[in-house]
Structures are given as C-alpha cells and as structure tokens.
Short mmCIF file of C-alpha atoms in Angstrom, two decimals:
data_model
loop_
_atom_site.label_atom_id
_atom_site.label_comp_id
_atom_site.label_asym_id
_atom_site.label_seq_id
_atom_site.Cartn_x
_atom_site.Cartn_y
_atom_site.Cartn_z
CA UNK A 1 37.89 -10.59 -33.26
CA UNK A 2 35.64 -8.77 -35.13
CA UNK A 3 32.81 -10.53 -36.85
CA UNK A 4 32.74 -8.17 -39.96
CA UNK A 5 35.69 -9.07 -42.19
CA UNK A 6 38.81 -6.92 -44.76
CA UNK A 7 39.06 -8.31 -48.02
CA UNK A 8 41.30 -10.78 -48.12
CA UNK A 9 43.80 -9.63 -50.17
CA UNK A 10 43.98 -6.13 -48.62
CA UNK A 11 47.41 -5.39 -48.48
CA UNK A 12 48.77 -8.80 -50.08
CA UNK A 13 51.91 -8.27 -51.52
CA UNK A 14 52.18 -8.99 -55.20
CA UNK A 15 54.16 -11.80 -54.68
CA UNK A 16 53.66 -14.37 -51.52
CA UNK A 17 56.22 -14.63 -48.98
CA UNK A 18 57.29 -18.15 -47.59
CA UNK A 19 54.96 -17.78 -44.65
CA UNK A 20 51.75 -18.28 -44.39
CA UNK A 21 50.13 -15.51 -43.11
CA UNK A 22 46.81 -14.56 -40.95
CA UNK A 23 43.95 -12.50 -42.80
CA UNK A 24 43.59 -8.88 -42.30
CA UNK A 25 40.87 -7.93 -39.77
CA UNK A 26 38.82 -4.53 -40.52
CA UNK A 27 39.49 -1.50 -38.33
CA UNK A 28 38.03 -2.23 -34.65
CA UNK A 29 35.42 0.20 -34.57
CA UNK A 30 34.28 -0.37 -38.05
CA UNK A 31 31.46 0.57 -38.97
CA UNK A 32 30.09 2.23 -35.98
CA UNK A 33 32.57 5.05 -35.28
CA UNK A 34 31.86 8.42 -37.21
CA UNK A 35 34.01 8.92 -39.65
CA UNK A 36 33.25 5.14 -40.58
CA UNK A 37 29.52 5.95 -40.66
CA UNK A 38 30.31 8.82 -42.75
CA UNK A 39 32.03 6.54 -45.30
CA UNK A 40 29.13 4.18 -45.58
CA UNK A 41 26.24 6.70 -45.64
CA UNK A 42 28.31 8.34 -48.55
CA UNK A 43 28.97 5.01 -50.33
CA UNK A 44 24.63 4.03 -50.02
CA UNK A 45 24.65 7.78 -51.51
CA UNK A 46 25.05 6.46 -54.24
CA UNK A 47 21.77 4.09 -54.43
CA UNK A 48 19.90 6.75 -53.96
CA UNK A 49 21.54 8.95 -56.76
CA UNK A 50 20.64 5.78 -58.90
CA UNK A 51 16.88 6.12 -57.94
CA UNK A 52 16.53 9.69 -58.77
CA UNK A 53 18.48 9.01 -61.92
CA UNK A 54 16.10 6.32 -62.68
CA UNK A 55 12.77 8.82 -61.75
CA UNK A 56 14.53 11.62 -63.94
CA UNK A 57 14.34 9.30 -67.09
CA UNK A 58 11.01 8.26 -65.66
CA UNK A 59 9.89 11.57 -65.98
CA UNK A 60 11.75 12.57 -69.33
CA UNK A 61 9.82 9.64 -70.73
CA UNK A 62 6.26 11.45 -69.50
CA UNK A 63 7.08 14.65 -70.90
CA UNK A 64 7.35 12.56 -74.09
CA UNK A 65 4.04 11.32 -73.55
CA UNK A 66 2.50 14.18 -73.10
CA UNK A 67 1.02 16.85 -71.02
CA UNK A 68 -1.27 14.09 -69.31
CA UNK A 69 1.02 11.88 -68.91
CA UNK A 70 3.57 14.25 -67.49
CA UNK A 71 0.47 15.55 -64.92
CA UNK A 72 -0.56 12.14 -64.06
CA UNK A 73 3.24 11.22 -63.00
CA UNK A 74 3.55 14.90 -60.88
CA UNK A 75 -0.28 13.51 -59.40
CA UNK A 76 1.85 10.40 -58.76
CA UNK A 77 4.52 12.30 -56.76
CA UNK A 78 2.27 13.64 -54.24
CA UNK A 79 2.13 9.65 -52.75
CA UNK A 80 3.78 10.04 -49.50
CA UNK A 81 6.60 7.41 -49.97
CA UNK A 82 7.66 9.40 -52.50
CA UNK A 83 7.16 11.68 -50.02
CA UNK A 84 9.42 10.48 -47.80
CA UNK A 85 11.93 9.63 -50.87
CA UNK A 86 11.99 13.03 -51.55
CA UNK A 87 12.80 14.24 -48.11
CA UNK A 88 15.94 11.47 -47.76
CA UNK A 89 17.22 12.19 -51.00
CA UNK A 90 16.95 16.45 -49.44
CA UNK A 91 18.74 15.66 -46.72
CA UNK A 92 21.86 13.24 -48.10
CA UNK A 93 22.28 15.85 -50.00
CA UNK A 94 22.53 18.63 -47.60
CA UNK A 95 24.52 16.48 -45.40
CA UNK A 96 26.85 15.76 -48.53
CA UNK A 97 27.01 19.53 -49.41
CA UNK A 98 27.59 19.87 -45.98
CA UNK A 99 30.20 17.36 -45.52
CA UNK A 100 31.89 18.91 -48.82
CA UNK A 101 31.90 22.52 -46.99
CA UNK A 102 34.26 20.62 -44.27
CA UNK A 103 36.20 18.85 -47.44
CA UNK A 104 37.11 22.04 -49.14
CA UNK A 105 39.62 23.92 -47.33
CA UNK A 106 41.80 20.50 -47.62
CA UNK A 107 41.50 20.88 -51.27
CA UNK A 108 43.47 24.02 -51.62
CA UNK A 109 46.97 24.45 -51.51
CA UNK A 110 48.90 26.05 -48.79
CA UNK A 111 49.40 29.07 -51.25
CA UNK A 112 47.71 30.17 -53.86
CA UNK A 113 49.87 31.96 -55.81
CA UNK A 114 51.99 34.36 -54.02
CA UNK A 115 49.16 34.23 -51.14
CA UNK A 116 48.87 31.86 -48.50
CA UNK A 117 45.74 29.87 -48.04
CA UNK A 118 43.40 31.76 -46.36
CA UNK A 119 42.25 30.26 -42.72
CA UNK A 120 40.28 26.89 -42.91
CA UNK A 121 37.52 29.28 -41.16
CA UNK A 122 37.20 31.29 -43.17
CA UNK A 123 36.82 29.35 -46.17
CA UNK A 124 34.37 27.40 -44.35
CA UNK A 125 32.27 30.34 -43.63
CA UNK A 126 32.44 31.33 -47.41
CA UNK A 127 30.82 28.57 -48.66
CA UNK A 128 28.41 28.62 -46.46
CA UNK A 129 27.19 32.23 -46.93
CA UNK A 130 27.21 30.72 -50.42
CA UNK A 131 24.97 28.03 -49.22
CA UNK A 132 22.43 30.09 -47.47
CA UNK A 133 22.31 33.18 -50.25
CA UNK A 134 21.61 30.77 -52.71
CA UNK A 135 19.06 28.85 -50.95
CA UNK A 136 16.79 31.93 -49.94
CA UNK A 137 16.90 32.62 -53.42
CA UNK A 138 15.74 29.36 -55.16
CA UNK A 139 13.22 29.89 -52.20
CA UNK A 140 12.18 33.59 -53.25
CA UNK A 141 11.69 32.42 -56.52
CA UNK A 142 9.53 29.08 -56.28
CA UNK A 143 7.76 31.17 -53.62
CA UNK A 144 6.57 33.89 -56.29
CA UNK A 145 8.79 36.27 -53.73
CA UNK A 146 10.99 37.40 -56.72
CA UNK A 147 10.61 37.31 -60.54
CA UNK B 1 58.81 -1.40 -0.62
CA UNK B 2 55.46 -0.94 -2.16
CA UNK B 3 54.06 -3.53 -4.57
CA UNK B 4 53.85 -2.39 -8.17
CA UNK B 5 50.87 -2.07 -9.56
CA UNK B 6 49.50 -4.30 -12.15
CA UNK B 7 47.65 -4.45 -15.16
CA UNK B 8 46.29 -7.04 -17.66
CA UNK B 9 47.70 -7.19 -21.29
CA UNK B 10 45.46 -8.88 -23.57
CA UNK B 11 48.18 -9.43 -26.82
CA UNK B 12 46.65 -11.33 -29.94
CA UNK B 13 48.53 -14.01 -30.62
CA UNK B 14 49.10 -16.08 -33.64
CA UNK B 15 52.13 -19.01 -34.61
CA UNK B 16 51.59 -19.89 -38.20
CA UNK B 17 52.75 -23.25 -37.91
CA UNK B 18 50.43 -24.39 -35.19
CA UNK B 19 47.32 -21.65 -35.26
CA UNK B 20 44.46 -21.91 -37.76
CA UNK B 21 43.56 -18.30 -36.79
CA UNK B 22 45.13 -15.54 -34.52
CA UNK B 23 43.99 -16.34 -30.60
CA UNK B 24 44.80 -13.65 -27.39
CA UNK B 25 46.56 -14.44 -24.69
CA UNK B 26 46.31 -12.79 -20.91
CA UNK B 27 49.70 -11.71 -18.92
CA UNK B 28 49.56 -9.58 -15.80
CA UNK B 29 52.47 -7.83 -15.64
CA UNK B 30 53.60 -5.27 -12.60
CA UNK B 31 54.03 -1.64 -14.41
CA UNK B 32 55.65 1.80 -14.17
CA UNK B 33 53.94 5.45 -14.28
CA UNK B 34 56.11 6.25 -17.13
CA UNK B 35 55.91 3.08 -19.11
CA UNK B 36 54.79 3.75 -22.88
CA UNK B 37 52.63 0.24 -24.28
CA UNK B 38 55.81 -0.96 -25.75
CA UNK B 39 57.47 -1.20 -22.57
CA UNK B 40 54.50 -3.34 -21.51
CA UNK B 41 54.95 -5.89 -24.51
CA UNK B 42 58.81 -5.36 -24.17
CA UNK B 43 58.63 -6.09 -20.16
CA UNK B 44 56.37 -9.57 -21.53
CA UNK B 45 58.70 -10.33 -24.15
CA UNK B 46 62.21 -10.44 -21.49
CA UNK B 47 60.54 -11.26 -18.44
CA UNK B 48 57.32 -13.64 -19.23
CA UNK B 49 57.27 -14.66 -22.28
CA UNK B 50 60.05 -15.23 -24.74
CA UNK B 51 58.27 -16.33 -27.78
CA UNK B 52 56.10 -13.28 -28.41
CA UNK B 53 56.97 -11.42 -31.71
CA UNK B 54 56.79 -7.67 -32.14
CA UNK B 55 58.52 -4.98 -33.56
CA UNK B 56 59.86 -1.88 -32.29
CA UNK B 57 63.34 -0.21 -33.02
CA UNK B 58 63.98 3.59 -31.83
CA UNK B 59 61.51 4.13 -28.95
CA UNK B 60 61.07 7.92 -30.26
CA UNK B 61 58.45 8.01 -32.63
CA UNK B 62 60.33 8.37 -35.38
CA UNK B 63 61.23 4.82 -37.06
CA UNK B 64 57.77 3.84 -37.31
CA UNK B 65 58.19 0.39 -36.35
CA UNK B 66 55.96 -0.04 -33.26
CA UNK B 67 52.51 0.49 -34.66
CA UNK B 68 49.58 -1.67 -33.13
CA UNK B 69 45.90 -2.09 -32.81
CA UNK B 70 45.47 -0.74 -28.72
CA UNK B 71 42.12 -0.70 -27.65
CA UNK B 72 40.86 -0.81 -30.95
CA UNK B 73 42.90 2.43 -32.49
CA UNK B 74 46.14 2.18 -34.25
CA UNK B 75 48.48 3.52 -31.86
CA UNK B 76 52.40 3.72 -32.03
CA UNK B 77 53.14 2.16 -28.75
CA UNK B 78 56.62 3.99 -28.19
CA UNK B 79 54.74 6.96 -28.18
CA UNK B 80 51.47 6.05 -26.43
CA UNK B 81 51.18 6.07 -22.07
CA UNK B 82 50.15 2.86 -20.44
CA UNK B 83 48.77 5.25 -17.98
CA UNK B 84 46.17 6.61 -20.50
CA UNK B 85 44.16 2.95 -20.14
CA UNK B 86 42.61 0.40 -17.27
CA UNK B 87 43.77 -2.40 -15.88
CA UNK B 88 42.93 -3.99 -19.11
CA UNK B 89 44.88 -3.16 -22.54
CA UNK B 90 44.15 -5.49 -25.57
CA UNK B 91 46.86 -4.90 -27.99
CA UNK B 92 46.30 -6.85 -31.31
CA UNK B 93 48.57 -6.58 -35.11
CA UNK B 94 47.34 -3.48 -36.76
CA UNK B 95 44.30 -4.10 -38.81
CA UNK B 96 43.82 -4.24 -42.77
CA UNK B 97 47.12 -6.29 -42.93
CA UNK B 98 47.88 -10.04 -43.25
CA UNK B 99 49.52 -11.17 -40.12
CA UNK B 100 52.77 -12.73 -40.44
CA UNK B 101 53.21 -13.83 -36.45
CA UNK B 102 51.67 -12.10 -32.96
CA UNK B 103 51.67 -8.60 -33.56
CA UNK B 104 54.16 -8.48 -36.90
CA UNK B 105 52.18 -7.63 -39.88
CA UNK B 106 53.39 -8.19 -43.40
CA UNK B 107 54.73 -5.34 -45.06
CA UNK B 108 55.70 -6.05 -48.54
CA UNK B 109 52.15 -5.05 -50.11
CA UNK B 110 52.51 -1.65 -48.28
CA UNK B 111 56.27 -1.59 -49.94
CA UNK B 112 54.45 -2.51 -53.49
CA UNK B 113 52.11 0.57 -53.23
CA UNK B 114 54.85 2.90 -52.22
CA UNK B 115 57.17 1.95 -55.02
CA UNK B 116 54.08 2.30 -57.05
CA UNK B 117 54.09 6.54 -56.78
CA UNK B 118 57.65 7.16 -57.38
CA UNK B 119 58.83 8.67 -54.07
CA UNK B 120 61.78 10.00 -55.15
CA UNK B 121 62.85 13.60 -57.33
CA UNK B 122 62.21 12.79 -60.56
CA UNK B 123 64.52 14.66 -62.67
CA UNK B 124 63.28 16.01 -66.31
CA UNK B 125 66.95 16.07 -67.39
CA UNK B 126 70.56 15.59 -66.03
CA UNK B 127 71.09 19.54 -65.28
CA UNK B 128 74.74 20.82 -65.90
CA UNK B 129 77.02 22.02 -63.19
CA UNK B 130 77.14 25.87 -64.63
CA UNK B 131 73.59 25.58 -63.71
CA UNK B 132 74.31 26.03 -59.92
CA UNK B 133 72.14 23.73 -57.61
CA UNK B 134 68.54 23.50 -56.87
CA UNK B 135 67.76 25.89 -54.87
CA UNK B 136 64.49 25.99 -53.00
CA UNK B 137 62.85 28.80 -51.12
CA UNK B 138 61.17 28.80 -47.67
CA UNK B 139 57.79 29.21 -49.26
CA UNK B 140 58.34 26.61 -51.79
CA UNK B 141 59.63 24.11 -48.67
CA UNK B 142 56.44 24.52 -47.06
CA UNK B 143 54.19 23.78 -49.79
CA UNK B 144 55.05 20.09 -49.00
CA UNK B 145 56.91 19.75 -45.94
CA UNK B 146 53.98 19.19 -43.71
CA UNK B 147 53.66 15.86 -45.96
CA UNK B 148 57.20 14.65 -45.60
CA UNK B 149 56.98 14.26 -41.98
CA UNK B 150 55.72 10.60 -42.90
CA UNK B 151 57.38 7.70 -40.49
CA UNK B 152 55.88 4.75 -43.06
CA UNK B 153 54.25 3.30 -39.44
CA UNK B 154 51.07 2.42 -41.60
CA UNK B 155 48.60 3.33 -39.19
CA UNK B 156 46.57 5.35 -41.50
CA UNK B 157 46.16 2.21 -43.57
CA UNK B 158 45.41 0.33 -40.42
CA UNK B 159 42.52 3.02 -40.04
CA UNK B 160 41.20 3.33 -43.60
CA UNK B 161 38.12 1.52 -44.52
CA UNK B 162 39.05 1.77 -48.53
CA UNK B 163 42.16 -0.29 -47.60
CA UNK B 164 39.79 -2.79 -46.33
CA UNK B 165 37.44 -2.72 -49.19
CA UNK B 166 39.44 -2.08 -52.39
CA UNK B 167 42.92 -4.02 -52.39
CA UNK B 168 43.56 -2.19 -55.34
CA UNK B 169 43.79 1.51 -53.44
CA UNK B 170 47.32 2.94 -53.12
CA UNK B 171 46.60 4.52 -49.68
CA UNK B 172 47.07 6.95 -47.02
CA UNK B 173 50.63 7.04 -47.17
CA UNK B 174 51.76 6.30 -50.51
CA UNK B 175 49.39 9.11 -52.10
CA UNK B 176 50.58 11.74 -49.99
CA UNK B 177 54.32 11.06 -50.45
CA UNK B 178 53.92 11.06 -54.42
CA UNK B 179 51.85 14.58 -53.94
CA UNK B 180 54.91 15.45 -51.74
CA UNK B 181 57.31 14.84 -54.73
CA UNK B 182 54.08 16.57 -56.69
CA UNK B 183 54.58 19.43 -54.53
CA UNK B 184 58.29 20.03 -55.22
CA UNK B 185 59.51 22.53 -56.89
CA UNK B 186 62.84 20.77 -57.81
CA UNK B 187 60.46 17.55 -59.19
CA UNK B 188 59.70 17.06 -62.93
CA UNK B 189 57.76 13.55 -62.25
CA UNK B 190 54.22 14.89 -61.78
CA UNK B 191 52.66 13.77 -64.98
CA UNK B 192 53.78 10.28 -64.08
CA UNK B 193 52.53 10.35 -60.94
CA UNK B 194 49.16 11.78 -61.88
CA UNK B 195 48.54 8.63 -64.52
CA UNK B 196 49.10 6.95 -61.49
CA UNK B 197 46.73 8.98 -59.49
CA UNK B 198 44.56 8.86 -62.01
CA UNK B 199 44.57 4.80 -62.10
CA UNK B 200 41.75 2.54 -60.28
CA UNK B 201 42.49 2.69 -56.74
CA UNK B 202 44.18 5.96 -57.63
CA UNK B 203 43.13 9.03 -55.53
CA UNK B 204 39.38 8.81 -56.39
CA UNK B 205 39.52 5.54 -54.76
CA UNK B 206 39.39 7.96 -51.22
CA UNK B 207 35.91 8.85 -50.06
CA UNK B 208 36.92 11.13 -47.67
CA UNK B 209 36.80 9.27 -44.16
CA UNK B 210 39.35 11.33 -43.08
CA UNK B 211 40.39 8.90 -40.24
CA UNK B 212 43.66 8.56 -41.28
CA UNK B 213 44.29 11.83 -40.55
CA UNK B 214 43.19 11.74 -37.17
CA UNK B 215 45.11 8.58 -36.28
CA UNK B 216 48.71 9.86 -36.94
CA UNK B 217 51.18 9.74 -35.05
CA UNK B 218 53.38 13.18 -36.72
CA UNK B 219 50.16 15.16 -37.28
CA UNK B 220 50.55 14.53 -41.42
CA UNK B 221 47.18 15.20 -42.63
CA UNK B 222 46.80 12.35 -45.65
CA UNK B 223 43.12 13.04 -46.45
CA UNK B 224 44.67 16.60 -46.86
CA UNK B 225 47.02 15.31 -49.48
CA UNK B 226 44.77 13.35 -51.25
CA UNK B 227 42.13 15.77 -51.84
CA UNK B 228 44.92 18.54 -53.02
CA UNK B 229 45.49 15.67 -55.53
CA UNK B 230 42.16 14.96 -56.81
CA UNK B 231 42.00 18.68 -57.39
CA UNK B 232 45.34 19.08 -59.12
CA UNK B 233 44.45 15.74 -61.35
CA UNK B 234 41.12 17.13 -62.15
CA UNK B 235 42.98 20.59 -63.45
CA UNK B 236 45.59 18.57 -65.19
CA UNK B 237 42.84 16.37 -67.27
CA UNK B 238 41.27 19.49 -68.10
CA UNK B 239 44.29 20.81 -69.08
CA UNK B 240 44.89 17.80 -71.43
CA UNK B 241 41.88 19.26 -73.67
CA UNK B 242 43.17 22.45 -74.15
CA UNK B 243 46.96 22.22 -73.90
CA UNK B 244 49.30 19.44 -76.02
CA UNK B 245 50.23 16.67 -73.50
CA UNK B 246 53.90 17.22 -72.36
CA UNK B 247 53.51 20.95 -72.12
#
C-alpha cells in the first residue's frame, strides 16, 4: 500500500451505503510518474506566482517612494538569490508556456466552422514560431538591436 | 503432457466485517498463453478460492465492469494479456475509490457525479411531428462521437490525481459525457451544463495531467474534452457581458 494517501472522501457517495467501506488509495505511481510530476510542479506554480506578485507590489510601493528608493530595490535585485529566483520563476514559465503549446490543439474543436481542425502538428508548430518570433524580438529590443 | 506454467497473483484483499484495512493475498495458479488478467482472478475465484469478490460481466471490453489496479495502472483486465507481465502480477481495487470488498469498489459517488452533468438530450421544447425528426449530419456526428465511446469503467478516475485531491471534482468521465451532449447538435441543455461546468470542481478543477487520457481503455481522450470545455465556458461567460442571458 502506498504510504501517501486520497482524501478520504474521494469518491464517497452522497449518501452512505450499509457497508462499511475501505479508504481510497492514491494512484500507484503517484507522485513520481510524469504526468503526476507535471501536476504538482504546476500546482507549486502557483507559490511562485504568489512571490512575484508579492515583489511586483514590492516594487510598485518603491516607485512610490521615489527614484532612490526604486534604484536601491533594482541594486537589491542584483543579490544572487534573487538571482536564482529570477531564473526559476524563467523557467516554470517556459516550461508552462511550453506545456500550454502541447495543451492547445486539445482546446479546439474538431471543426472550426465548416473546416476541420487543422493537424495537432501543425498547430503545435504555430505557436511555437509564435514563441520564438516573439522572443527574438523582446530580445532585439532590450538589446538596443531595434528601436 | 507438459506442466503448465505458473505465475504468482498477488490480489488485495479486504472482508469488511473482519479487516481493519485491505491486506494481499498470494495464489499460484497454472496459466494459459491466451489468458487475459481476468481469467487469472476468474481461474482463482472457481478453482482456489471461492470467497474472492470481483467484477466482470462481458469479457469484450465493452461493459466496463472489470477495471483494476495491475501493476500499479488501471487496467481493464478482460482486455489486458497475462502474458504482457512476470511471474508476479499484483492486482489491487482501482485506486481513488472506497473499497466495498477485494477488488469491488463503490460506485455510487461516481453515479452522483454523472447524474450531476445531465447525460442525456436535453430538449428546449417538445418539437411537433410536422417538424420531421432530428436529423444529424456526418460532420455534426463527429464533432462528439469520439467522446461517446465512454464504457463508465472509471479508470480515468482511478488515474486522476484531482480525484484524489478535490472530492468535489466531477471527473474524467462525467465532464466529457456532458460536453458530449454539449457537442450535439440535436441538444438544447448546454447552458445548464456550463453552470455546472462552471461550479467548484467544475472543469477548472482539471490541471491538465492528462493521464486519464492515456489510461483508457476505448482511446476517449477526456483531458481533450475537458479543455474544449474550459474554452467553450470561457466564450460563453464572455458572451454573458455582451449578449442577454438565454440568447
């Protein structure tokens, strides 16, 4: 049996039946199988959303401050946890945009219109060209490259 | 004659009136080539040991009575070789549900949830016979029938890690029969359905582990469903701002 545990009332009927009845035990390979981990690195997601949300009024507050303020919290940014913050917070969300790429052809329905859906592939492949266009652009332009 | 060979089945076992909590039993059992699980537990059930509960009814994938925990994956064991594992199978109930006896899960809470999303043509009003019958065109067939290949055999459920975390969530199953009915062209129920939908443990409830879809049995893609209905709920709530409700 596994040690990790279901709720237990997942999948209780509303009301009892005579017998009494064992608890639900998880999915075997929870958490460690893929799609699993997928589910809880997207769930903790959402702590990390929280921190940036926090920093973001952090920062709001700064520019409120003032210019020195605001300077002194950028200075404070350069600290290498933050850092490191920074660079999870990149790459959760790359690997959600990423995961939402694989997501979207699901979304559609099998016709649009009078059309049928176009192949997953190729929707795949659309978003990211999006992806990649877009990035070398924000690029160019924090880069000076363009405008 | 050549002996048979053998392997071990590891079944969980569990007799409400005498166990605290569900225990396994061993039984080595002589087996067949073309033997499918069930026919293990079946074999165990006439030859070994009477007083092991299961259930099974067609043997052809289609009633959806047979699914189990095998090895650790939801499997329906009508439809799933002995020959694809070792010596050693350990067949359990399937997981996320309360266990009534051995391998017989309790099924009324899945029956709550399905009841719950209206799976049935929901008529907007009685239509009159100079009206002709619904008629329904290829195209319009196969804008749902993928999702009405559903057997009800609850593995996806037995696979989903929301079912295990949030009692609350409809499900695998349930959502994509009500976006089935969504789907239909001769339907009038969707707005129902979508406050539904729309609920907690509605469709936002999924995040997308999409192992229910690799788990079935009839190659119904649930995730699939659910998704199409976050997106159509989304449109329809946006729709509420700039069209009158019931339009």
């Amino acid at each position: 049996m596994s040690e990790l545990r279901a709720r237990v009332d997942a999948m209780r009927p509303a009301t009892p039946g005579p017998t009494r009845t064992a608890d639900p035990q998880p999915p075997a390979n929870f958490p460690t199988k893929g799609n699993y981990f997928g589910y809880i690195a997207f769930g903790l997601g959402s702590s990390l959303m929280l921190l940036v949300s926090m920093n973001i009024v952090r920062t709001l507050w700064a520019l409120m401050e003032g210019e020195a303020a605001f300077r002194a919290l950028m200075e404070s940014f350069k600290h290498p946890a933050y850092v490191a913050f920074h660079a999870l917070c990149f790459a959760w969300l790359v690997w959600v945009a990423l995961r939402f790429f694989s997501l979207f052809p699901k979304t559609q329905p099998f016709r649009i219109g009078p059309f049928q859906r176009p192949a997953d592939g190729v929707l795949v492949a659309g978003l990211y060209g999006i992806f990649v266009v877009a990035t070398l652009v924000v690029a160019a332009i924090l880069t000076g490259a363009i405008l | 004659m050549a002996e048979k060979p053998t392997k071990t089945i590891v079944v969980t076992r569990f007799d409400p009136d005498v166990d605290e909590v569900p225990k396994t039993q061993e039984y080595t059992i002589p087996v067949e080539d073309d033997w499918k699980v069930l026919d293990a537990l079946n074999y165990i059930k006439d030859e070994v040991d009477p007083s092991l509960s299961h259930r099974w009814s067609c043997r052809m994938a289609v009633c959806g009575s047979c699914g189990m925990t095998v090895n650790g994956e939801p499997k329906l064991t009508c439809k799933q070789s002995l020959a694809d594992y070792g010596d050693r199978v350990e067949i359990a109930p399937l997981a996320n549900f309360p266990v009534v006896r051995d391998l017989v899960v309790e099924l009324e809470g899945f029956m709550d949830k399905f009841k719950k999303v209206k799976p049935w043509i929901v008529e907007a009003k009685e239509a009159a016979v100079v009206e002709g019958t619904n008629r329904q065109s290829h195209e319009e067939l196969m804008d749902f029938k993928q999702f009405s290949m559903c057997i009800n055999c609850m593995l996806c459920y037995s696979a989903c890690p929301v079912v295990s975390n949030e009692p609350d969530f409809l499900g695998p199953a349930a959502i994509a029969l009500g976006h089935r009915y969504n789907q239909d062209n001769r339907d009038h129920g969707d707005a129902e359905r979508n406050e539904i939908f729309r609920e907690d443990g509605g469709v936002f409830s999924c995040s997308y582990a999409n192992e229910c879809a690799e788990v079935c049995p009839k190659g119904v893609d649930p995730s699939g469903a659910i998704q199409q209905a976050k997106l159509n709920n989304v449109v329809d709530w946006a729709k509420g701002f700039v069209v009158p409700r019931g339009k």
